[in-house]
Coordinates of N, CA, C and O in Angstrom, one line a residue:
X1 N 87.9 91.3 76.6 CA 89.0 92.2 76.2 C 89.0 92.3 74.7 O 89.3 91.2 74.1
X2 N 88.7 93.4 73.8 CA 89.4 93.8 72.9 C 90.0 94.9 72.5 O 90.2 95.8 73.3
X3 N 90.5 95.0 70.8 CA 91.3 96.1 70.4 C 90.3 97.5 70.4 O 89.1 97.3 70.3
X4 N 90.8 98.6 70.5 CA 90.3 100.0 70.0 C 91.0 100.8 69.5 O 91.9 101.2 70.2
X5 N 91.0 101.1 68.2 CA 91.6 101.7 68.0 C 91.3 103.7 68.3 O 90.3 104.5 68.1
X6 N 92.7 104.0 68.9 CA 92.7 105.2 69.6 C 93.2 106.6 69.0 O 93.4 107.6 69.7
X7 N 93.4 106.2 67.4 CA 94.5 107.0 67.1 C 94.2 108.3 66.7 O 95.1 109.2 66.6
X8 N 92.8 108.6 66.6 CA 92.2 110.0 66.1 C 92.2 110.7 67.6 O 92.8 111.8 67.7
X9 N 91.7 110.1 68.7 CA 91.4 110.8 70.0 C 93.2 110.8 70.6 O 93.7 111.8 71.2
X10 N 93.7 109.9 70.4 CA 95.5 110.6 70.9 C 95.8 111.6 70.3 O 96.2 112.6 71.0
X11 N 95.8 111.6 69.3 CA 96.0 112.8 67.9 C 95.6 114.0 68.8 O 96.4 114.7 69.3
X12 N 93.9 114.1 69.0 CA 93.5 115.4 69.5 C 93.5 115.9 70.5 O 93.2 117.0 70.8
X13 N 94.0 114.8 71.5 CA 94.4 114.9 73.3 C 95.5 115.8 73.0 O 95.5 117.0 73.4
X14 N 96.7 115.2 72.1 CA 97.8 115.5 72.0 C 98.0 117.1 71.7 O 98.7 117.8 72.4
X15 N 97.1 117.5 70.5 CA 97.4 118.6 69.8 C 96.1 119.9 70.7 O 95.7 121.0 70.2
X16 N 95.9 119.5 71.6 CA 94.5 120.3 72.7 C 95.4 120.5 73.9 O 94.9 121.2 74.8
X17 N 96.8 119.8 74.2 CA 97.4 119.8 75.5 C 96.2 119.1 76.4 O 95.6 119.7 77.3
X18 N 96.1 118.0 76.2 CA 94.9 117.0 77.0 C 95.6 115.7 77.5 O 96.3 115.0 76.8
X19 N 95.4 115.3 78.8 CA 95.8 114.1 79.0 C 95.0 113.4 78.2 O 93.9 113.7 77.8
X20 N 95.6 112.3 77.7 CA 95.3 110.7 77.0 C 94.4 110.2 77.8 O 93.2 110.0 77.5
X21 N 95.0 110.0 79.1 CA 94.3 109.1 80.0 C 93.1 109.7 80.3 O 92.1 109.0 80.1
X22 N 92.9 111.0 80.8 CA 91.9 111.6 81.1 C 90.8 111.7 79.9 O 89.6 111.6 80.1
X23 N 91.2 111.8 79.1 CA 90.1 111.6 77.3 C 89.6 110.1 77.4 O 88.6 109.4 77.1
X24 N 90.5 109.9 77.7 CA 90.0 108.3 77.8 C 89.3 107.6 79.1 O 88.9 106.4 79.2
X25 N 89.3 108.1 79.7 CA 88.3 108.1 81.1 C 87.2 108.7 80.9 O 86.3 108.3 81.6
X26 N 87.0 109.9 80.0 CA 85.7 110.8 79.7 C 85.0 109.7 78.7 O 83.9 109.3 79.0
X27 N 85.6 109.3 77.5 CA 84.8 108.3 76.3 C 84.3 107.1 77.3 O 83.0 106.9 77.3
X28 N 84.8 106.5 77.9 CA 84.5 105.3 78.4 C 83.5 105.3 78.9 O 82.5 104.7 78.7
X29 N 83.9 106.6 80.2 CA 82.6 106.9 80.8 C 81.2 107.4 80.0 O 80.1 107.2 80.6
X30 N 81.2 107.8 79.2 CA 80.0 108.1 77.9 C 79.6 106.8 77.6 O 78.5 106.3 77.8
X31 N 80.8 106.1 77.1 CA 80.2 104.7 76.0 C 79.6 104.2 77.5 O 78.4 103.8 77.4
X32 N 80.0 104.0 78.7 CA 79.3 103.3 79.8 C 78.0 103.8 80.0 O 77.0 103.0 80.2
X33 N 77.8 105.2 80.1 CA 76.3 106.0 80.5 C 75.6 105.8 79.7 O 74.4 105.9 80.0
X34 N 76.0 105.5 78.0 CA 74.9 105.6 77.1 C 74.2 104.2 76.6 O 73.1 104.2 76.0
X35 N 75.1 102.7 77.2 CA 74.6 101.8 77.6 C 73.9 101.2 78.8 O 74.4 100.8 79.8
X36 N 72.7 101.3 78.5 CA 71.8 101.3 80.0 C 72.1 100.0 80.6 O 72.2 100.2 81.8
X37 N 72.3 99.0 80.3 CA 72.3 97.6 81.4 C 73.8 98.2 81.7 O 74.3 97.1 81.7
X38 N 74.8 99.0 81.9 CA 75.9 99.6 82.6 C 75.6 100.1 83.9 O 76.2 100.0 84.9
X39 N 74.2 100.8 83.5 CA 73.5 101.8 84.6 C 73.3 100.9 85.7 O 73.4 101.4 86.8
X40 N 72.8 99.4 85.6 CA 71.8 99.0 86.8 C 72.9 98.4 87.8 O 74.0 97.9 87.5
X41 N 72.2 98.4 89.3 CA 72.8 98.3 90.3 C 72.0 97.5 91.0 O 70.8 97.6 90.7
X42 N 72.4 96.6 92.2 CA 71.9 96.0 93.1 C 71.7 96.3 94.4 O 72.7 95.9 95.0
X43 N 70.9 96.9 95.2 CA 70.5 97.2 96.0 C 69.6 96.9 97.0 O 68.5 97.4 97.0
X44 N 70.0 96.0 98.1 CA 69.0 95.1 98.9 C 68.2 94.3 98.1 O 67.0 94.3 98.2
X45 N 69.1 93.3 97.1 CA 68.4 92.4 96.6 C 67.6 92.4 95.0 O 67.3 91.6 94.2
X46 N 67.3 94.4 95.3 CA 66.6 94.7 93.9 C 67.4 95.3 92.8 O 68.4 95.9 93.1
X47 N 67.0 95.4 91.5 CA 67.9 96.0 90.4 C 67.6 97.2 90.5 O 66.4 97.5 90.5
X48 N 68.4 98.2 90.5 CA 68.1 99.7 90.1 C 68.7 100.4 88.9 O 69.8 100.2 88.4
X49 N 68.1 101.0 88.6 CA 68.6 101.9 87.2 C 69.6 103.3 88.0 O 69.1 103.6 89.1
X50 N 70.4 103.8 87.8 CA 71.0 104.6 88.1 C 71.4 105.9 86.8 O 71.8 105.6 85.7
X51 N 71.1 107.0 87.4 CA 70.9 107.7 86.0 C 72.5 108.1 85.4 O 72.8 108.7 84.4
X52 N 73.2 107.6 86.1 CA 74.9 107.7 85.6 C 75.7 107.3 86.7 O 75.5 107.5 87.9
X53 N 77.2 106.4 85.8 CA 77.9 106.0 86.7 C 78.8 107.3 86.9 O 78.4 108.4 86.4
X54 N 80.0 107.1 87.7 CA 80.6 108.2 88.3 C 82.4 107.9 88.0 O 82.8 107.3 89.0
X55 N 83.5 108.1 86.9 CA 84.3 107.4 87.0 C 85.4 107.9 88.2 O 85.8 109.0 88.5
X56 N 85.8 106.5 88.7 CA 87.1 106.3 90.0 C 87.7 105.5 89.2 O 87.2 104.5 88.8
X57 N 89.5 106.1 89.0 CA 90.5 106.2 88.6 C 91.4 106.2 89.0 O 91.7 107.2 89.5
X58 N 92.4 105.2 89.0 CA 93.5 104.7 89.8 C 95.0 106.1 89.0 O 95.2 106.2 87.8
X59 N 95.7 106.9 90.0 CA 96.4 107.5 89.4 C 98.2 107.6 90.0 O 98.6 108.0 91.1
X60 N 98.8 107.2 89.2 CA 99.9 107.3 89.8 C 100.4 108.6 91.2 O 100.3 109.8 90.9
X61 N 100.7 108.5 91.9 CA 101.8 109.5 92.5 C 102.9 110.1 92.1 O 103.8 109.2 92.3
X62 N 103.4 111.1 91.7 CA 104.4 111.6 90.8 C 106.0 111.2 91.8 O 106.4 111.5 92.9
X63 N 106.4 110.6 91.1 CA 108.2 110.3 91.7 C 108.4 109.2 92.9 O 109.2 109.0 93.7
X64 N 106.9 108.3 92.3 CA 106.4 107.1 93.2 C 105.8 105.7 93.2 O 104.8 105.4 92.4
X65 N 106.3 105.1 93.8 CA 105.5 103.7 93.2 C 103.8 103.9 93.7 O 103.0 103.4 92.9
X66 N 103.3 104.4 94.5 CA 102.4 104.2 95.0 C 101.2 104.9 93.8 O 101.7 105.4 92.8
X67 N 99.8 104.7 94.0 CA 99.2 105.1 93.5 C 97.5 105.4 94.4 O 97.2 104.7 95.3
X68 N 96.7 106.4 93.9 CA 96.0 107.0 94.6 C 94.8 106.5 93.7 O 94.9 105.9 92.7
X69 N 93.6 106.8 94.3 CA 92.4 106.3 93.7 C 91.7 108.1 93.5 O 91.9 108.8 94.5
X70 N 90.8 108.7 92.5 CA 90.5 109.6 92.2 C 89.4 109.1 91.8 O 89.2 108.1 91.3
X71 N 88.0 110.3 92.2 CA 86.6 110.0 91.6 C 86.1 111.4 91.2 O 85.9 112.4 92.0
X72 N 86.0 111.3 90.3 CA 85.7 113.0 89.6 C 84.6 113.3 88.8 O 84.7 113.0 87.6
X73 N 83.2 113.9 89.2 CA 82.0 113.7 88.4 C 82.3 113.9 86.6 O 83.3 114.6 86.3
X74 N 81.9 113.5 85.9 CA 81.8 113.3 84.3 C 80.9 114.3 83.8 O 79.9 114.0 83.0
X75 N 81.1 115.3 84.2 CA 79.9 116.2 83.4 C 80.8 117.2 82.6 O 81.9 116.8 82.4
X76 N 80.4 118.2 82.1 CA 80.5 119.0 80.7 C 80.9 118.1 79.7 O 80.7 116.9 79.6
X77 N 81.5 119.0 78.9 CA 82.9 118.9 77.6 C 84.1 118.0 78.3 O 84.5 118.0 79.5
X78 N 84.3 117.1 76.9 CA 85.5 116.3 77.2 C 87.0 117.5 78.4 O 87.7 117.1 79.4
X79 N 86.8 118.8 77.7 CA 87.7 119.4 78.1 C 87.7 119.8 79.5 O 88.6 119.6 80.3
X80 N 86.6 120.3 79.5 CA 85.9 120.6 80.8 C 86.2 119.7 82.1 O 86.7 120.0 83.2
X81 N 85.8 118.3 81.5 CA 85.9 117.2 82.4 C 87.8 116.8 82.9 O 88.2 116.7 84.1
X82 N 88.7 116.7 81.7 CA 90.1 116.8 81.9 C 90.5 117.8 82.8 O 91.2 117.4 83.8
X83 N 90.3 119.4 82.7 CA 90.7 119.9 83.3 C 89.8 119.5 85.0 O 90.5 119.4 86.1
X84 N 88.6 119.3 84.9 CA 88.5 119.0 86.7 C 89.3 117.8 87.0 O 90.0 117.9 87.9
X85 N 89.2 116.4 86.3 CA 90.4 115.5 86.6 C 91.8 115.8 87.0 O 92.6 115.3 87.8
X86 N 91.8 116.7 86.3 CA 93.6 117.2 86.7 C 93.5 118.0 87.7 O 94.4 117.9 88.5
X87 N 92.6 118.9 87.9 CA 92.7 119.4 89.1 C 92.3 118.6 90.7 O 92.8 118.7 91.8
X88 N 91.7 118.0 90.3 CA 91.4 116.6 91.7 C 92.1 115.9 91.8 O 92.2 115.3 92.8
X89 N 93.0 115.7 90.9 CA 94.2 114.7 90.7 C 95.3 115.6 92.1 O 95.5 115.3 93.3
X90 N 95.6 116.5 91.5 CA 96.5 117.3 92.0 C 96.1 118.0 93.5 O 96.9 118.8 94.0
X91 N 95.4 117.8 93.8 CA 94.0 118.5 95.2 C 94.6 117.6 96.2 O 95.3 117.9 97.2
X92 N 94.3 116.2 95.7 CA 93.9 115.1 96.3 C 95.1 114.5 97.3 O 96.0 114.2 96.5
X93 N 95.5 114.4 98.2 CA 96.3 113.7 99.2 C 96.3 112.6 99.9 O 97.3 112.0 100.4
X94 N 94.8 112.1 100.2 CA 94.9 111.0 100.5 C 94.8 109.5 99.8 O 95.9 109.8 99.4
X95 N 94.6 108.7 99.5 CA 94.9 107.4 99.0 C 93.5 107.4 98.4 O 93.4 107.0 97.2
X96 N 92.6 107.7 99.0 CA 91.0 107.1 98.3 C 89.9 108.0 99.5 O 89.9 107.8 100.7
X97 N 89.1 109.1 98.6 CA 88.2 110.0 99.6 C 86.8 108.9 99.8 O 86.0 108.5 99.0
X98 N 86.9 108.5 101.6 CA 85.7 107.2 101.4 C 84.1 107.6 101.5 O 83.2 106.8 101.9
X99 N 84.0 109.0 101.2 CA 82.8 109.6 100.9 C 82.4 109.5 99.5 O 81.3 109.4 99.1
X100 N 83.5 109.5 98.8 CA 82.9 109.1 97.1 C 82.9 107.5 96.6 O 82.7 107.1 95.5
X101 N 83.2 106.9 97.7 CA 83.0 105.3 97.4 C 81.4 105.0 97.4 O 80.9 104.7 98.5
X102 N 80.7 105.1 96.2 CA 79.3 105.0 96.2 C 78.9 103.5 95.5 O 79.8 102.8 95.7
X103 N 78.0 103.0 95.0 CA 77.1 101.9 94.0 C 77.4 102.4 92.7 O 77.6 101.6 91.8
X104 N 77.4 104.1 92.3 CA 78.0 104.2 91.1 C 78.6 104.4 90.1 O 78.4 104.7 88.9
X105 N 79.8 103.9 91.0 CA 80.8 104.2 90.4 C 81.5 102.9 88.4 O 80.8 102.1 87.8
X106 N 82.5 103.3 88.2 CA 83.2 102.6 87.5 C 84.6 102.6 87.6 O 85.3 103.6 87.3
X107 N 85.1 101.5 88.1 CA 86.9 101.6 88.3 C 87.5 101.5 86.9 O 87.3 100.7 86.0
X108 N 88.2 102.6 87.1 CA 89.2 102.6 86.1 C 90.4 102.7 85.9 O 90.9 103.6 86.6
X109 N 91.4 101.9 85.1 CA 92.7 101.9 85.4 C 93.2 101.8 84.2 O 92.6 101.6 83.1
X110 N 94.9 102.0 84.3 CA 95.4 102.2 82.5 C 96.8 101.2 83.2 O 97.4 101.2 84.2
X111 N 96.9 100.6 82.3 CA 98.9 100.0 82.8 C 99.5 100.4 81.1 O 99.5 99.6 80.2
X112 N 99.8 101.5 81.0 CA 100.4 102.1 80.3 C 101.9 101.6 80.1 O 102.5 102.2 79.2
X113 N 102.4 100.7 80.7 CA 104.2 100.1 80.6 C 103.4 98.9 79.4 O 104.1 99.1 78.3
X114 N 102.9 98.4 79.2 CA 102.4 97.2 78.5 C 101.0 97.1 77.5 O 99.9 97.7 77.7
X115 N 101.3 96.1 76.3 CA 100.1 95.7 75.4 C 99.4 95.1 76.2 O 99.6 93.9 76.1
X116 N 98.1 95.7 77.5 CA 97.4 94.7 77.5 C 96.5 93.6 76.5 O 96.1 93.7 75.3
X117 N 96.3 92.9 77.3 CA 95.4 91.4 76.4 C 94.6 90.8 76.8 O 93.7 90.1 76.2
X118 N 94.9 91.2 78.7 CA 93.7 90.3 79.8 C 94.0 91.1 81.0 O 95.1 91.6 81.2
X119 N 93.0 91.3 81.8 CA 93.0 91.7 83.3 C 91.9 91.5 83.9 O 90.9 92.0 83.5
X120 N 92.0 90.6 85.0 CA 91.3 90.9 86.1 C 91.3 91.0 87.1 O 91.7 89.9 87.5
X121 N 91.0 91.7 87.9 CA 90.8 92.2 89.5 C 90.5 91.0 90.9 O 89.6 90.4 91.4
X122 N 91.8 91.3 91.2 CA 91.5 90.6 92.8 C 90.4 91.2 93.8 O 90.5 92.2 94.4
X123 N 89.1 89.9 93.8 CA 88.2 90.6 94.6 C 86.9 89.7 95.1 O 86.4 88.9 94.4
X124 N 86.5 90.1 96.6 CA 86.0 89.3 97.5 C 84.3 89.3 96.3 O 83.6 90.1 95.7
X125 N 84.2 87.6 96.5 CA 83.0 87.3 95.5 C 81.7 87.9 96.2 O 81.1 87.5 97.3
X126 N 81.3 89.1 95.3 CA 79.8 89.5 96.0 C 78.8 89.6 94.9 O 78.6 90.5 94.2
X127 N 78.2 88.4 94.8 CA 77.3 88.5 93.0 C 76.3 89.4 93.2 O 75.2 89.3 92.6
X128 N 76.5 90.3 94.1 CA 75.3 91.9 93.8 C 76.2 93.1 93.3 O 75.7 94.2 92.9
X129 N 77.6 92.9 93.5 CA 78.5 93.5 93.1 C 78.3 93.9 91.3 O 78.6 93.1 90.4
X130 N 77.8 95.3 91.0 CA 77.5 95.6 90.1 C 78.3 96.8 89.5 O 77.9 97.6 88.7
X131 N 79.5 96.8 90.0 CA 80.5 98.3 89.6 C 81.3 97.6 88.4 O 82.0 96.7 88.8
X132 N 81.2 97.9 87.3 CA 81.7 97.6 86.2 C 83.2 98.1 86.4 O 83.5 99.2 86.8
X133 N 84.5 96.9 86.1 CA 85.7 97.4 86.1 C 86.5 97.1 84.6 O 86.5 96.1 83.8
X134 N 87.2 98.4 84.5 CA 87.5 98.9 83.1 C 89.1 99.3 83.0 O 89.6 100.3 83.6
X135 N 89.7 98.1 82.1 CA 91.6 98.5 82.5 C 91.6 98.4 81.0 O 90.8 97.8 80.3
X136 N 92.8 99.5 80.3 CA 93.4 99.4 79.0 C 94.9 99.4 79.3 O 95.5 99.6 80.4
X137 N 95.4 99.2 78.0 CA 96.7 98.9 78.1 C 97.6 100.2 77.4 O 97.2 101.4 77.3
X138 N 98.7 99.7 76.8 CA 99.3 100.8 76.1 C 98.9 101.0 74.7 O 98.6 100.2 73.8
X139 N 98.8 102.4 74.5 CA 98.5 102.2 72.8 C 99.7 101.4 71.9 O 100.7 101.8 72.4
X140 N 99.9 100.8 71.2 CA 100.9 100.0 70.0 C 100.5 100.4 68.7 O 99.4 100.6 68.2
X141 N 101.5 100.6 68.3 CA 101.4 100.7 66.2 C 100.6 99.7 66.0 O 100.7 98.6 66.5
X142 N 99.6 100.0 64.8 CA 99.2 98.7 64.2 C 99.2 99.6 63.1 O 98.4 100.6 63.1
X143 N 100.2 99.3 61.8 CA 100.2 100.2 60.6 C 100.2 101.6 60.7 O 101.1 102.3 61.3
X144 N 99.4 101.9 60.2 CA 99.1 103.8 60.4 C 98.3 104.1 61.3 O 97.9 105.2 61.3
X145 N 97.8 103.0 62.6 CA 96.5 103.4 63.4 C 97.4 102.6 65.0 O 98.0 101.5 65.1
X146 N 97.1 103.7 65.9 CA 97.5 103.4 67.3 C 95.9 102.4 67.9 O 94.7 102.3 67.7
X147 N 96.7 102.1 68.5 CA 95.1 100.6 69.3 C 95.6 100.3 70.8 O 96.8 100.6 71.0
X148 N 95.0 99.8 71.6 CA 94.9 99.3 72.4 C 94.3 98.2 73.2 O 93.2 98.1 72.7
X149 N 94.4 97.4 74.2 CA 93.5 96.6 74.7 C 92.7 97.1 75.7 O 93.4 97.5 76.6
X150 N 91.7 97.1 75.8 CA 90.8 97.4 76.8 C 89.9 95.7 77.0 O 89.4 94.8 76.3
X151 N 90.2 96.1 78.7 CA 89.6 94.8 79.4 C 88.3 94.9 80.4 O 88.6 95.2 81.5
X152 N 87.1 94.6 80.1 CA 86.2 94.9 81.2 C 85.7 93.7 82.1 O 86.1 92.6 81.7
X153 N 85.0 93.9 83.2 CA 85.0 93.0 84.0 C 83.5 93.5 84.3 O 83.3 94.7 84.2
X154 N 82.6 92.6 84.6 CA 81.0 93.1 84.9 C 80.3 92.1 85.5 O 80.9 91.1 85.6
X155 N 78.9 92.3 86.0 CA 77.9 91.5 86.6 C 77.2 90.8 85.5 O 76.3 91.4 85.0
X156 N 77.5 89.7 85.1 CA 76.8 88.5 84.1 C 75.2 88.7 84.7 O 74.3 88.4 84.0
X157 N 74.9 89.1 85.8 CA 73.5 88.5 85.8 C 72.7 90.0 85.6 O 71.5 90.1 85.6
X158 N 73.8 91.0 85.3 CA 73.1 92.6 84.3 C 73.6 92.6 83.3 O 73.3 93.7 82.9
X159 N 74.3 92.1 82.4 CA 75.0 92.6 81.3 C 75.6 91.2 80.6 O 76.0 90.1 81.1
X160 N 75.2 91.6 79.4 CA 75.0 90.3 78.3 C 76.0 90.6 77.6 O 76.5 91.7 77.6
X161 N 76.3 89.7 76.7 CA 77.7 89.8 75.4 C 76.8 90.8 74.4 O 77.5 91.2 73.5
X162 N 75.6 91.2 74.4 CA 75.0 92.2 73.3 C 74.9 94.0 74.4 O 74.4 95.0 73.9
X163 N 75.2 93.9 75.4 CA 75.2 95.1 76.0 C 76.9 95.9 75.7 O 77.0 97.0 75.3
X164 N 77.9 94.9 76.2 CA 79.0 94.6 75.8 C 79.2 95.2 74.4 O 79.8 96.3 74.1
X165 N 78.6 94.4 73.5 CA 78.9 95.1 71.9 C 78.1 96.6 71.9 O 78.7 97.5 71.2
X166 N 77.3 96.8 72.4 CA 76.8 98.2 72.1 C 77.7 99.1 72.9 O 77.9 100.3 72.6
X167 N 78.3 98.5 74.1 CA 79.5 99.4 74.8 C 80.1 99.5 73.3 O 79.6 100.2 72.5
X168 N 81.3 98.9 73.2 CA 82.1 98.5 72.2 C 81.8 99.5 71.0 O 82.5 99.3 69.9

């Protein structure tokens, strides 16, 4: 888990009519694709290279506690990409489409009520399990610059504290 500071890309979410969240699911997913030990996956035992992950996105239900799981390919322009997020967002009805539950994916989630600092995922121990999971928190003042915590969660036996920093 650490800080990022977010305050240039809220700035331009803000002043483009862009979700936050959605810009921030497009960066991540980049800084994820452009680090290769991100890419690799386990597959009957063996490592695979995968030529890009796919980000799935936990999204609220509007006027509800519940929340829906979304997976929306990451291709064009940041903008490009927001606007199909929002439109899949809004498409979408059921809880989780289990045709897009693939090996490539990246979970992604935001707890926006709070400074996160730490998160991790309740989940059945499978050490071939190679889906990188990615939570941030609320942005906070720090002086003149908004920041946040971002927490990731990964397969130690693909991804090193120097793959990590090149995310980062």
């Amino acid at each position: 888990c650490f800080r990022v500071d977010v305050t240039n890309l809220h700035a331009y979410a803000k002043s483009h009519g862009l979700s936050f969240y959605h810009a921030m699911i497009y960066f991540v997913t980049q800084a994820v694709n452009e680090t290769e030990n991100f890419r690799y996956t386990i597959r009957n035992g063996e490592v695979w290279l995968l030529p890009a992950r796919t980000p799935s996105f936990t999204v609220l239900k509007p006027g509800s506690d519940q929340f829906q799981i979304v997976t929306a390919p990451c291709t064009g322009g940041l903008e490009s990409f927001c606007r199909t997020a929002k439109e899949k967002t809004e498409r979408q009805t059921a809880f989780l489409d289990p045709a897009s539950e693939t090996d490539d994916l990246i979970y992604l989630s935001c707890l926006p009520w709070f400074d996160l600092t730490c998160c991790t995922n309740e989940r059945k121990v499978d050490v071939d399990d190679a889906i990188p999971r990615i939570t941030w928190g609320k942005y906070v003042k720090e002086g003149d610059r908004e920041v946040l915590g971002l927490s990731i969660e990964v397969n130690h036996r693909l991804i090193d504290g120097v793959h990590l920093g090149r995310f980062y």
